[in-house]
Coordinates of C-alpha atoms in Angstrom, one line a residue:
M1 CA 22.2 74.8 60.7
A2 CA 22.7 73.8 64.3
D3 CA 19.7 74.2 66.5
S4 CA 20.5 76.8 69.0
S5 CA 17.5 76.5 71.2
P6 CA 18.5 75.9 75.1
V7 CA 18.3 72.8 76.5
P8 CA 15.3 72.5 79.0
V9 CA 16.6 72.0 82.3
P10 CA 14.4 70.0 84.6
R11 CA 13.7 71.0 88.1
R12 CA 15.2 69.0 90.8
A13 CA 16.3 69.5 94.3
R14 CA 20.0 70.1 94.9
V15 CA 22.0 69.8 98.0
R16 CA 25.8 70.6 98.3
A17 CA 27.4 67.3 98.5
P18 CA 29.5 66.8 101.7
E19 CA 33.2 65.9 101.4
L20 CA 34.4 62.2 101.0
I21 CA 36.1 61.3 104.3
G22 CA 37.4 57.6 105.2
K23 CA 40.0 56.9 107.7
G24 CA 40.9 53.7 105.6
G25 CA 41.9 55.8 102.5
W26 CA 41.4 55.0 98.8
L27 CA 41.6 51.7 97.0
N28 CA 41.8 51.3 93.1
T29 CA 43.5 54.7 92.4
G30 CA 47.0 53.9 92.2
G31 CA 47.6 55.4 95.8
K32 CA 46.2 58.9 94.9
Q33 CA 43.8 60.4 97.4
Y34 CA 40.7 62.1 96.0
A35 CA 38.5 65.0 97.2
L36 CA 35.2 65.9 95.7
S37 CA 36.6 68.8 94.0
D38 CA 39.1 66.4 92.0
L39 CA 36.1 65.3 90.3
R40 CA 34.2 68.4 89.7
G41 CA 33.0 68.5 86.0
R42 CA 32.1 64.6 86.4
I43 CA 28.7 62.8 87.1
V44 CA 29.6 61.1 90.5
I45 CA 27.7 58.0 91.6
L46 CA 28.4 57.0 95.4
D47 CA 27.8 53.4 96.0
F48 CA 27.4 53.1 99.7
W49 CA 28.1 49.3 100.4
T50 CA 29.4 46.8 102.6
F51 CA 30.9 43.6 101.2
C52 CA 28.6 41.2 103.5
C53 CA 25.5 42.4 101.8
I54 CA 24.1 40.5 99.0
N55 CA 21.9 43.3 97.7
C56 CA 25.1 45.7 97.6
L57 CA 26.7 42.8 95.5
H58 CA 23.7 42.9 93.2
V59 CA 24.0 46.6 92.6
L60 CA 27.8 46.3 91.9
D61 CA 26.6 44.0 88.8
E62 CA 23.8 46.4 88.0
L63 CA 26.4 49.3 87.6
R64 CA 28.8 47.4 85.4
E65 CA 27.1 48.4 82.0
L66 CA 26.4 52.0 83.0
E67 CA 30.0 52.4 84.1
E68 CA 31.2 51.1 80.7
K69 CA 28.7 53.0 78.6
H70 CA 29.3 56.5 80.4
R71 CA 33.0 55.8 81.2
D72 CA 34.2 59.3 80.0
T73 CA 31.5 61.2 82.0
V74 CA 30.5 59.3 85.1
V75 CA 32.8 58.3 88.0
V76 CA 31.4 55.7 90.3
I77 CA 32.8 55.7 93.9
G78 CA 32.4 52.7 96.3
V79 CA 32.1 54.1 99.9
H80 CA 32.6 51.2 102.0
S81 CA 30.6 51.4 105.2
P82 CA 31.1 48.4 107.5
K83 CA 28.3 46.5 109.2
F84 CA 30.5 43.9 110.9
V85 CA 33.6 44.4 112.9
H86 CA 35.6 42.4 110.4
E87 CA 34.5 44.6 107.5
A88 CA 36.3 47.6 109.1
E89 CA 39.7 45.8 108.6
H90 CA 41.3 47.8 105.7
R91 CA 42.8 44.5 104.4
A92 CA 39.6 42.8 104.3
V93 CA 38.0 45.7 102.4
A94 CA 40.9 45.4 99.7
D95 CA 40.4 41.6 99.5
A96 CA 36.3 42.3 98.8
V97 CA 37.3 44.8 96.1
E98 CA 39.4 42.3 94.2
R99 CA 37.1 39.4 95.1
Y100 CA 34.0 41.0 93.6
G101 CA 35.7 42.7 90.6
V102 CA 34.9 46.2 91.7
E103 CA 36.4 48.2 88.7
H104 CA 36.1 51.9 90.3
P105 CA 37.7 53.7 93.3
V106 CA 36.7 52.6 96.7
L107 CA 36.9 54.9 99.8
D108 CA 37.2 52.8 103.0
D109 CA 35.2 54.4 105.8
P110 CA 35.5 52.2 108.8
E111 CA 34.3 54.7 111.2
L112 CA 31.0 55.4 108.8
A113 CA 31.9 59.2 108.6
T114 CA 30.8 59.7 105.1
W115 CA 27.7 57.4 105.5
K116 CA 26.5 59.9 108.4
Q117 CA 27.2 63.1 106.3
Y118 CA 25.0 61.9 103.7
A119 CA 22.4 60.7 106.4
V120 CA 22.4 57.0 104.6
R121 CA 20.3 54.4 106.4
A122 CA 20.4 51.4 104.6
W123 CA 23.0 49.2 102.3
P124 CA 23.2 49.8 99.4
T125 CA 22.4 53.3 98.6
L126 CA 23.4 55.1 95.5
V127 CA 23.8 59.1 95.5
V128 CA 24.0 61.0 92.3
I129 CA 26.1 64.0 92.3
D130 CA 26.1 66.5 89.5
P131 CA 29.3 68.1 87.9
E132 CA 28.7 71.3 90.0
G133 CA 28.8 69.0 93.2
Y134 CA 25.4 68.9 94.2
V135 CA 23.4 65.9 95.3
V136 CA 20.5 65.4 92.9
A137 CA 19.1 62.0 93.7
Q138 CA 19.3 59.0 96.4
H139 CA 18.2 55.7 95.8
A140 CA 18.2 52.8 98.3
G141 CA 18.3 49.2 97.6
E142 CA 18.5 47.5 94.1
G143 CA 16.8 47.7 90.7
H144 CA 17.5 51.5 90.2
A145 CA 20.2 51.3 87.3
H146 CA 17.6 52.0 84.7
A147 CA 16.5 55.4 86.5
I148 CA 20.1 56.5 87.1
E149 CA 21.1 55.8 83.5
R150 CA 18.2 58.1 82.4
L151 CA 19.3 60.8 85.0
V152 CA 22.8 60.5 84.0
E153 CA 21.7 61.3 80.3
E154 CA 19.9 64.4 81.5
L155 CA 22.9 65.6 83.3
E156 CA 25.1 64.9 80.4
A157 CA 22.8 67.1 78.3
E158 CA 22.2 69.9 80.8
H159 CA 26.0 70.2 81.6
A160 CA 27.5 69.9 78.3
A161 CA 25.0 72.9 77.4
K162 CA 26.2 75.0 80.4
G163 CA 30.0 74.1 79.8
T164 CA 30.4 72.3 83.2
L165 CA 30.8 69.0 81.8
R166 CA 34.4 67.5 82.0
R167 CA 34.8 64.5 79.7
G168 CA 38.1 62.0 79.8
D169 CA 39.5 59.0 81.7
G170 CA 38.4 58.2 85.2
P171 CA 40.5 57.9 88.4
Y172 CA 40.4 53.9 88.4
V173 CA 43.7 52.1 88.4
P174 CA 43.4 48.3 88.4
P175 CA 45.7 46.4 91.0
E176 CA 48.2 44.2 89.6
P177 CA 47.0 40.5 89.4
E178 CA 48.5 37.8 91.9
P179 CA 49.8 34.5 90.7
T180 CA 48.0 32.1 92.9
T181 CA 46.5 28.8 91.8
L182 CA 43.1 29.9 93.5
R183 CA 41.7 33.2 93.9
F184 CA 39.2 33.5 96.6
P185 CA 38.0 30.2 96.2
G186 CA 34.2 29.8 97.6
K187 CA 33.3 26.1 98.3
A188 CA 35.0 22.7 97.8
L189 CA 33.7 19.2 97.2
L190 CA 35.4 15.9 97.7
L191 CA 35.0 13.9 94.4
P192 CA 34.8 10.1 94.3
S193 CA 38.1 10.0 93.0
G194 CA 39.6 11.5 96.1
N195 CA 40.5 14.7 94.3
F196 CA 38.9 18.1 95.2
L197 CA 36.6 20.2 92.9
V198 CA 36.7 24.0 94.2
S199 CA 34.9 26.8 93.0
D200 CA 37.6 29.5 92.0
T201 CA 34.9 32.5 92.3
T202 CA 37.1 35.2 91.4
R203 CA 38.4 33.6 88.2
H204 CA 35.1 32.4 87.2
Q205 CA 36.0 28.7 87.0
L206 CA 36.0 25.5 88.8
V207 CA 39.4 23.9 89.4
E208 CA 40.0 20.1 90.1
L209 CA 42.8 19.7 92.7
A210 CA 44.7 16.4 93.3
A211 CA 44.2 14.6 96.7
D212 CA 47.0 16.8 98.3
G213 CA 44.8 19.9 97.7
E214 CA 47.5 21.8 96.0
S215 CA 48.4 20.2 92.6
E216 CA 46.1 21.6 89.9
V217 CA 44.5 18.8 87.6
R218 CA 42.4 20.8 85.4
R219 CA 40.3 23.9 84.9
I220 CA 36.7 24.2 84.1
G221 CA 35.5 27.2 82.3
A222 CA 37.0 29.9 80.0
G223 CA 38.0 32.0 83.1
T224 CA 36.0 35.2 82.2
R225 CA 32.6 36.3 83.3
G226 CA 29.9 34.6 80.9
F227 CA 27.0 32.5 80.8
A228 CA 27.7 29.8 78.2
D229 CA 27.5 26.0 78.3
G230 CA 30.1 23.9 76.6
D231 CA 33.3 22.0 77.1
L232 CA 36.2 22.6 79.7
A233 CA 37.6 25.4 77.5
T234 CA 34.3 27.2 76.0
A235 CA 31.8 27.2 79.3
S236 CA 31.7 30.1 81.3
F237 CA 30.6 31.2 84.9
N238 CA 30.2 34.2 86.8
E239 CA 31.5 33.9 90.4
P240 CA 30.3 30.2 91.1
Q241 CA 30.1 29.1 94.6
G242 CA 28.2 26.1 95.8
L243 CA 29.0 22.5 94.5
A244 CA 26.8 19.4 95.4
L245 CA 27.5 15.8 94.2
L246 CA 24.5 14.0 92.5
E247 CA 23.7 10.2 92.6
D248 CA 24.8 9.9 89.0
G249 CA 28.4 11.3 89.8
S250 CA 27.6 14.7 88.3
V251 CA 28.1 17.9 90.0
V252 CA 25.5 20.7 90.4
V253 CA 27.1 24.2 90.6
A254 CA 25.4 27.4 92.2
D255 CA 26.7 29.9 89.5
T256 CA 25.8 33.0 91.8
V257 CA 26.1 36.0 89.5
N258 CA 24.5 34.1 86.7
H259 CA 21.6 33.5 89.0
A260 CA 21.7 29.9 87.5
L261 CA 22.3 26.3 88.6
R262 CA 24.9 24.4 86.2
R263 CA 25.6 20.9 85.9
L264 CA 29.1 19.5 85.5
D265 CA 29.9 16.1 83.7
V266 CA 32.8 15.1 85.8
A267 CA 34.0 12.7 83.2
S268 CA 33.8 14.8 80.4
G269 CA 34.0 18.2 81.6
E270 CA 30.9 19.3 79.9
V271 CA 28.7 22.1 81.4
T272 CA 25.0 22.5 80.9
T273 CA 22.4 24.7 82.6
L274 CA 19.8 23.1 84.9
A275 CA 17.9 26.1 86.2
G276 CA 17.6 29.9 86.0
T277 CA 17.3 32.4 83.0
G278 CA 20.5 34.5 83.7
R279 CA 18.1 37.1 85.1
Q280 CA 17.8 37.9 88.8
W281 CA 14.5 36.9 90.3
M282 CA 12.4 40.2 91.5
Q283 CA 9.0 40.4 93.4
G284 CA 6.3 39.2 91.2
D285 CA 8.4 36.6 89.3
A286 CA 7.3 32.8 89.4
T287 CA 8.3 31.0 92.5
A288 CA 7.9 27.5 90.7
G289 CA 8.1 25.8 87.2
P290 CA 10.4 24.2 84.8
G291 CA 13.9 25.2 85.8
R292 CA 15.3 27.0 82.7
E293 CA 12.1 29.3 82.7
V294 CA 12.2 30.5 86.2
S295 CA 14.5 33.2 87.3
L296 CA 16.8 32.7 90.5
S297 CA 18.6 35.1 92.8
S298 CA 22.2 34.6 93.7
P299 CA 22.0 31.0 94.7
W300 CA 25.2 30.6 97.1
D301 CA 25.3 27.0 98.0
V302 CA 23.6 23.6 97.1
A303 CA 23.0 20.4 98.9
W304 CA 21.6 16.9 98.2
W305 CA 18.7 16.4 100.7
N306 CA 15.8 14.0 100.4
G307 CA 15.5 13.4 96.8
R308 CA 16.3 17.0 95.9
V309 CA 19.0 19.9 95.4
W310 CA 18.3 22.2 98.1
I311 CA 19.5 26.0 97.3
A312 CA 20.6 28.6 99.6
M313 CA 19.1 31.5 97.6
A314 CA 21.1 34.3 99.2
G315 CA 19.5 37.0 97.1
V316 CA 16.2 36.7 98.3
H317 CA 16.6 35.1 101.8
Q318 CA 14.9 31.7 100.8
L319 CA 15.5 28.0 100.4
W320 CA 14.7 26.6 97.0
A321 CA 15.0 23.2 95.5
Y322 CA 15.5 21.6 92.3
D323 CA 13.9 18.4 91.4
P324 CA 16.2 16.5 88.9
A325 CA 13.3 13.8 88.3
D326 CA 11.1 16.6 86.5
G327 CA 13.5 19.5 86.0
T328 CA 11.4 21.8 88.3
V329 CA 12.3 24.4 90.9
A330 CA 10.4 25.8 93.7
V331 CA 10.5 27.9 96.9
T332 CA 10.7 25.5 100.1
A333 CA 11.2 27.9 102.8
G334 CA 11.3 31.8 103.6
T335 CA 9.0 34.7 102.7
T336 CA 12.0 37.0 101.0
N337 CA 11.6 39.2 104.2
E338 CA 14.9 39.4 105.8
G339 CA 15.7 38.5 109.5
L340 CA 15.4 35.6 112.0
V341 CA 12.0 33.9 112.3
D342 CA 11.4 30.1 113.0
G343 CA 8.4 28.0 112.3
P344 CA 6.8 26.2 109.2
G345 CA 8.7 26.8 106.0
E346 CA 6.4 29.2 104.4
E347 CA 6.4 31.5 107.4
A348 CA 10.3 31.5 108.2
W349 CA 12.7 34.4 107.6
F350 CA 16.3 34.0 106.6
A351 CA 19.0 36.4 106.1
Q352 CA 21.2 35.6 103.2
P353 CA 21.5 31.8 103.5
S354 CA 24.9 30.8 102.4
G355 CA 26.1 27.3 103.3
L356 CA 24.2 24.1 103.4
A357 CA 24.9 20.5 104.8
A358 CA 22.6 17.5 104.7
T359 CA 22.2 14.8 107.2
P360 CA 19.3 12.2 107.0
E361 CA 17.5 14.1 109.9
R362 CA 18.6 17.8 109.1
L363 CA 19.4 20.2 106.5
W364 CA 21.9 22.6 108.3
L365 CA 22.5 26.1 107.1
A366 CA 24.7 29.0 107.7
D367 CA 22.4 32.1 107.8
S368 CA 25.1 34.6 107.3
E369 CA 23.3 38.1 107.9
T370 CA 22.0 36.8 111.2
S371 CA 25.3 35.2 112.2
A372 CA 23.2 32.3 112.7
L373 CA 23.2 28.3 112.5
R374 CA 19.9 27.0 111.5
W375 CA 18.2 23.9 110.4
V376 CA 15.3 22.3 108.5
D377 CA 13.5 19.4 109.7
P378 CA 12.1 16.7 107.3
D379 CA 8.6 18.3 107.6
G380 CA 10.1 21.6 106.5
A381 CA 10.0 23.6 109.6
V382 CA 12.9 25.9 110.3
H383 CA 14.7 26.0 113.7
T384 CA 17.6 28.0 115.0
A385 CA 20.6 26.3 116.8
V386 CA 22.8 29.5 117.3
G387 CA 22.0 33.2 116.5
T388 CA 19.5 35.9 117.6
G389 CA 19.2 38.5 114.8
L390 CA 20.6 40.7 112.3
F391 CA 22.6 43.0 114.8
D392 CA 24.1 40.8 117.2
F393 CA 27.5 38.7 116.4
G394 CA 30.7 38.1 118.1
H395 CA 33.0 35.0 119.1
R396 CA 31.5 33.5 122.3
D397 CA 31.5 29.7 123.0
G398 CA 29.4 27.9 125.5
D399 CA 25.7 27.2 125.7
A400 CA 24.1 27.8 122.3
G401 CA 21.6 30.2 123.8
Q402 CA 24.2 32.7 124.3
A403 CA 27.0 31.7 121.8
L404 CA 27.9 34.1 119.0
L405 CA 29.2 33.8 115.5
Q406 CA 30.2 36.3 112.9
H407 CA 28.9 36.1 109.4
P408 CA 29.3 32.1 108.7
L409 CA 29.4 31.1 105.1
G410 CA 29.7 27.3 105.5
V411 CA 28.6 24.4 107.4
T412 CA 29.9 20.8 107.4
A413 CA 28.4 17.7 109.0
L414 CA 30.7 15.7 111.1
P415 CA 30.3 11.9 111.7
D416 CA 29.4 12.3 115.4
G417 CA 26.0 14.1 114.6
S418 CA 27.7 17.5 115.3
V419 CA 28.5 20.3 112.8
A420 CA 31.5 22.4 111.9
V421 CA 30.8 26.1 111.1
S422 CA 33.2 28.1 108.8
D423 CA 32.8 31.2 110.9
T424 CA 34.0 33.5 108.3
Y425 CA 34.4 36.9 109.7
N426 CA 35.9 35.4 113.0
H427 CA 38.6 33.5 111.0
A428 CA 37.6 30.3 112.9
L429 CA 36.2 26.9 112.5
R430 CA 33.6 26.3 115.2
R431 CA 31.4 23.3 116.2
Y432 CA 28.2 22.9 117.6
D433 CA 26.9 19.7 119.2
P434 CA 23.2 19.3 119.3
A435 CA 23.4 16.7 122.0
T436 CA 24.8 19.0 124.5
G437 CA 23.5 22.5 123.1
E438 CA 27.3 23.3 123.2
V439 CA 29.4 25.7 120.8
T440 CA 33.2 25.4 120.9
T441 CA 36.1 26.8 118.7
L442 CA 38.0 23.8 116.8
A443 CA 40.4 26.2 115.0
T444 CA 41.5 29.9 114.7
D445 CA 44.0 31.8 112.7
L446 CA 42.1 31.0 109.4
R447 CA 41.6 33.8 106.8
E448 CA 37.7 34.1 106.1
P449 CA 37.1 30.4 105.8
S450 CA 34.1 29.8 103.6
D451 CA 33.5 25.9 103.6
A452 CA 35.1 22.8 104.9
V453 CA 35.1 19.1 103.5
L454 CA 35.6 16.2 105.8
V455 CA 38.3 13.7 104.6
G456 CA 38.8 10.8 106.9
D457 CA 40.0 12.2 110.2
D458 CA 41.0 15.4 108.8
I459 CA 39.0 18.4 107.8
V460 CA 40.1 20.4 104.7
V461 CA 39.0 24.1 105.0
V462 CA 38.7 26.6 102.2
E463 CA 40.8 29.6 103.3
S464 CA 39.2 31.9 101.0
A465 CA 41.2 35.2 101.6
R466 CA 44.6 33.1 101.8
H467 CA 43.5 31.5 98.4
R468 CA 44.0 28.0 99.4
L469 CA 42.8 24.7 100.9
T470 CA 44.0 24.1 104.5
R471 CA 44.1 20.5 106.0
L472 CA 43.6 20.1 109.8
R473 CA 43.5 17.2 112.0
L474 CA 40.0 17.2 113.8
P475 CA 41.1 18.1 117.4
E476 CA 40.3 16.2 120.4
E477 CA 39.9 19.2 122.4
A478 CA 38.4 22.7 121.5
V479 CA 40.7 25.8 121.5
R480 CA 40.0 28.3 124.3
V481 CA 39.1 31.7 122.9
E482 CA 38.4 34.9 124.8
A483 CA 34.8 35.8 124.3
V484 CA 34.0 38.8 122.4
A485 CA 30.4 40.2 121.8
H486 CA 29.5 43.1 119.2
R487 CA 26.5 44.9 117.8
T488 CA 26.5 46.3 114.4
R489 CA 28.6 49.3 113.9
R490 CA 25.8 51.4 112.8
A491 CA 24.5 53.8 115.4
A492 CA 20.9 53.7 116.6
T493 CA 18.5 56.3 115.4
E494 CA 16.9 58.3 118.4
V495 CA 13.3 58.7 118.2
A496 CA 10.4 59.8 120.3
P497 CA 8.2 57.3 122.3
G498 CA 4.7 57.2 121.2
R499 CA 3.6 58.1 117.4
L500 CA 6.3 58.0 115.0
R501 CA 5.3 59.1 111.3
L502 CA 7.2 56.6 108.7
D503 CA 7.7 57.9 105.2
V504 CA 9.0 56.0 102.6
I505 CA 10.1 58.3 99.8
F506 CA 9.6 57.3 96.1
Q507 CA 9.8 59.5 93.3
A508 CA 9.2 57.8 89.8
P509 CA 12.1 58.0 87.5
A510 CA 11.8 60.9 84.8
G511 CA 9.5 59.6 82.0
Q512 CA 8.0 56.9 84.2
K513 CA 4.8 56.7 86.3
L514 CA 3.6 54.3 89.1
D515 CA 2.2 51.0 87.5
T516 CA -1.5 51.1 88.5
R517 CA -2.7 48.8 85.7
Y518 CA -3.6 45.9 88.0
G519 CA -4.0 47.5 91.3
P520 CA -1.6 49.4 93.8
S521 CA 1.6 49.7 92.5
T522 CA 3.5 50.0 96.2
R523 CA 3.7 47.7 99.2
L524 CA 5.0 48.5 102.4
L525 CA 5.6 45.8 105.3
V526 CA 6.7 46.6 108.9
S527 CA 7.5 44.7 111.9
A528 CA 9.9 45.0 114.8
T529 CA 12.4 43.3 117.1
P530 CA 11.2 42.9 119.5
P531 CA 7.7 42.8 118.6
E532 CA 6.5 44.6 121.6
L533 CA 8.3 47.7 120.4
L534 CA 5.4 48.5 118.1
L535 CA 2.0 49.2 119.7
A536 CA 0.5 50.0 116.3
G537 CA 1.4 50.0 112.6
E538 CA 2.7 46.4 112.1
G539 CA 1.8 44.3 109.0
A540 CA 1.5 44.9 105.3
G541 CA 0.0 47.8 103.5
T542 CA 0.0 49.8 100.1
D543 CA 0.5 53.3 101.4
L544 CA 4.1 54.3 101.6
S545 CA 3.6 56.2 104.7
R546 CA 2.4 55.0 107.8
A547 CA 1.7 56.1 111.6
L548 CA 3.6 53.8 113.9
E549 CA 3.0 53.8 118.0
L550 CA 6.2 52.7 119.7
D551 CA 5.8 51.4 123.4
P552 CA 7.8 53.7 125.7
A553 CA 8.4 50.6 128.0
V554 CA 10.7 49.3 125.3
P555 CA 13.9 51.2 125.3
E556 CA 15.6 50.3 122.1
G557 CA 14.9 47.8 119.2
V558 CA 15.1 47.2 115.3
L559 CA 12.2 48.4 112.8
H560 CA 12.2 46.2 109.9
V561 CA 10.7 47.9 107.0
S562 CA 10.3 46.4 103.5
A563 CA 9.1 48.5 100.5
M564 CA 8.4 48.1 96.9
A565 CA 7.2 50.4 94.1
A566 CA 6.6 49.2 90.6
S567 CA 7.0 52.3 87.8
C568 CA 6.4 52.0 84.1
D569 CA 7.3 54.2 80.9
D570 CA 4.5 56.8 80.8
D571 CA 3.7 56.9 76.9
P572 CA 0.1 56.4 76.0
A573 CA 1.2 55.3 72.5
N574 CA 3.4 52.3 73.9
E575 CA 1.3 49.2 74.2
Y576 CA 3.9 47.2 76.1
P577 CA 5.9 49.8 78.6
A578 CA 9.0 48.8 80.1
C579 CA 8.4 48.4 83.6
H580 CA 10.9 48.1 86.6
V581 CA 10.5 47.0 90.4
H582 CA 12.3 49.2 93.1
Q583 CA 12.6 47.3 96.5
Q584 CA 14.7 47.7 99.5
D585 CA 14.5 46.2 103.2
W586 CA 15.7 48.3 105.9
G587 CA 16.7 47.2 109.6
V588 CA 16.8 50.5 111.4
P589 CA 18.0 50.3 114.9
V590 CA 16.0 52.8 117.0
R591 CA 16.5 54.3 120.6
L592 CA 13.4 55.7 122.2
T593 CA 14.6 59.1 123.8
E594 CA 12.5 61.9 125.0
G595 CA 13.0 64.5 122.3
G596 CA 14.0 62.2 119.7
A597 CA 12.6 62.4 116.0
D598 CA 8.8 61.9 115.4
R599 CA 9.2 61.2 111.7
L600 CA 11.4 58.8 110.2
P601 CA 12.1 59.2 106.5
L602 CA 13.5 56.2 104.4
V603 CA 14.4 57.0 100.8
L604 CA 13.5 54.5 98.2
A605 CA 14.3 56.8 95.2
G606 CA 14.2 60.5 95.0
M607 CA 15.1 63.1 97.6
D608 CA 13.4 63.7 100.8
E609 CA 11.9 67.2 101.0
G610 CA 9.8 66.8 104.1

């Protein structure tokens, strides 16, 4: 006889979910427009993302398994909320949805209308809406998939018992595939043969092209997401990006979504793994050791410099290096905090380093989220050539101190000591000359250039969103471009000068508790740009609430807040409970205004009931 006892309903805060509004309309729905009422009866997960953001890309990957497992009850809706001006272009959003294999509907919200309705403060943010249309949870940052899955299972049981759960196919309609040779290629490399090796990122392969940059010679990899060593046909990658030639003629591949470094034997086509475990590095994991035993985080580019393979570790805002002599990896620069801070490698801050180019004296890097060109000297110190921080970008030539880029992904050393920058979101190729300190524009009318390769007197550009390599003659004179300056599309939060209460909201998922076995399980780090904004409250601590003091003489700035909380299964009988790290970095633009808020709540996980 079936048990007819009622399903216990957990007490949780519920807020009526605002409507989904986006001027750009819907993608991946076969042209249909949706309202929240169309999704009633389903568990809806809103994923507020922007395609420049590496943490947002991590969350896309975290959600894939949950989407598949609960496909008849859960509908994931991506709400695209742009940071950069380029990201407000509908075509660019459509490209990104295909580029990153997004297999759920996406609402294009270029004016951040839905972002504001849901009071979102960070990319990425996940909001869970129950089958009756109420918000029941919010999570900022990454690492929350396990908590959301547990909540989904509770909601399935609760609403099945109430008769308010509706099962069935979701609204996702896949787009038609396009028959191009390359599909959103990432990086390119000139092989000793004169051919090109290109990372065909969206198709999870490497492609060798003839010297004309067009004729396909061979494909390397099975062409589906995977992490397997093997020959041309059996090896598999997951959105590969950077490529670097080693002294023995082999190629190192940054296998980005596999969080791994792979090695390609160019002669045989054999692929092996050099470093990475296939899991994403999280706070507390090892930062040095044998390559196959240390986790990495979204390696985006690689370069051979001073006897090691340097790695642009976009996922944790650091540089690492792999030493082929002993097969080890180690952090070389960066603290994992996101921002623009120069100095000794161990003190420097980066923001999604995505492109590398080596010369004997300097390792150049494109630091994409700060729209910056930076470099490392042989002593390991970090310097900035162009760029000021996370929220200023544009297209402005002239003296490097006031020049602007927009989310560059690639950098290429030129023979005269200058560098070409693939200025991705400006659709341009820029040049920085360290001898004069000047920034110029070499070419425009490219489409999301992500890398460039020097070939004689020509430069071959990876036009990622045109799915091709484009050969340009290096110009004698710069192209004249009207200067454009931008700030992030996100509105500043108005706060009162003086005392400000910062509350990071964290509620452990159901069945879990804070992990205090080895001391405090939470961490909070606060700083500001400019530093003078904070009179008190800067630095690290373990309490997720903190009293800040803002200087009334500084009218606006950015509060940088990094929070971490570790929780474990709350079962005394389990000797080895499963534990999870929840973490997020916020850059909160603030404007000091009399009568502004005296409390700043940032939701890491849960609901703000303050």
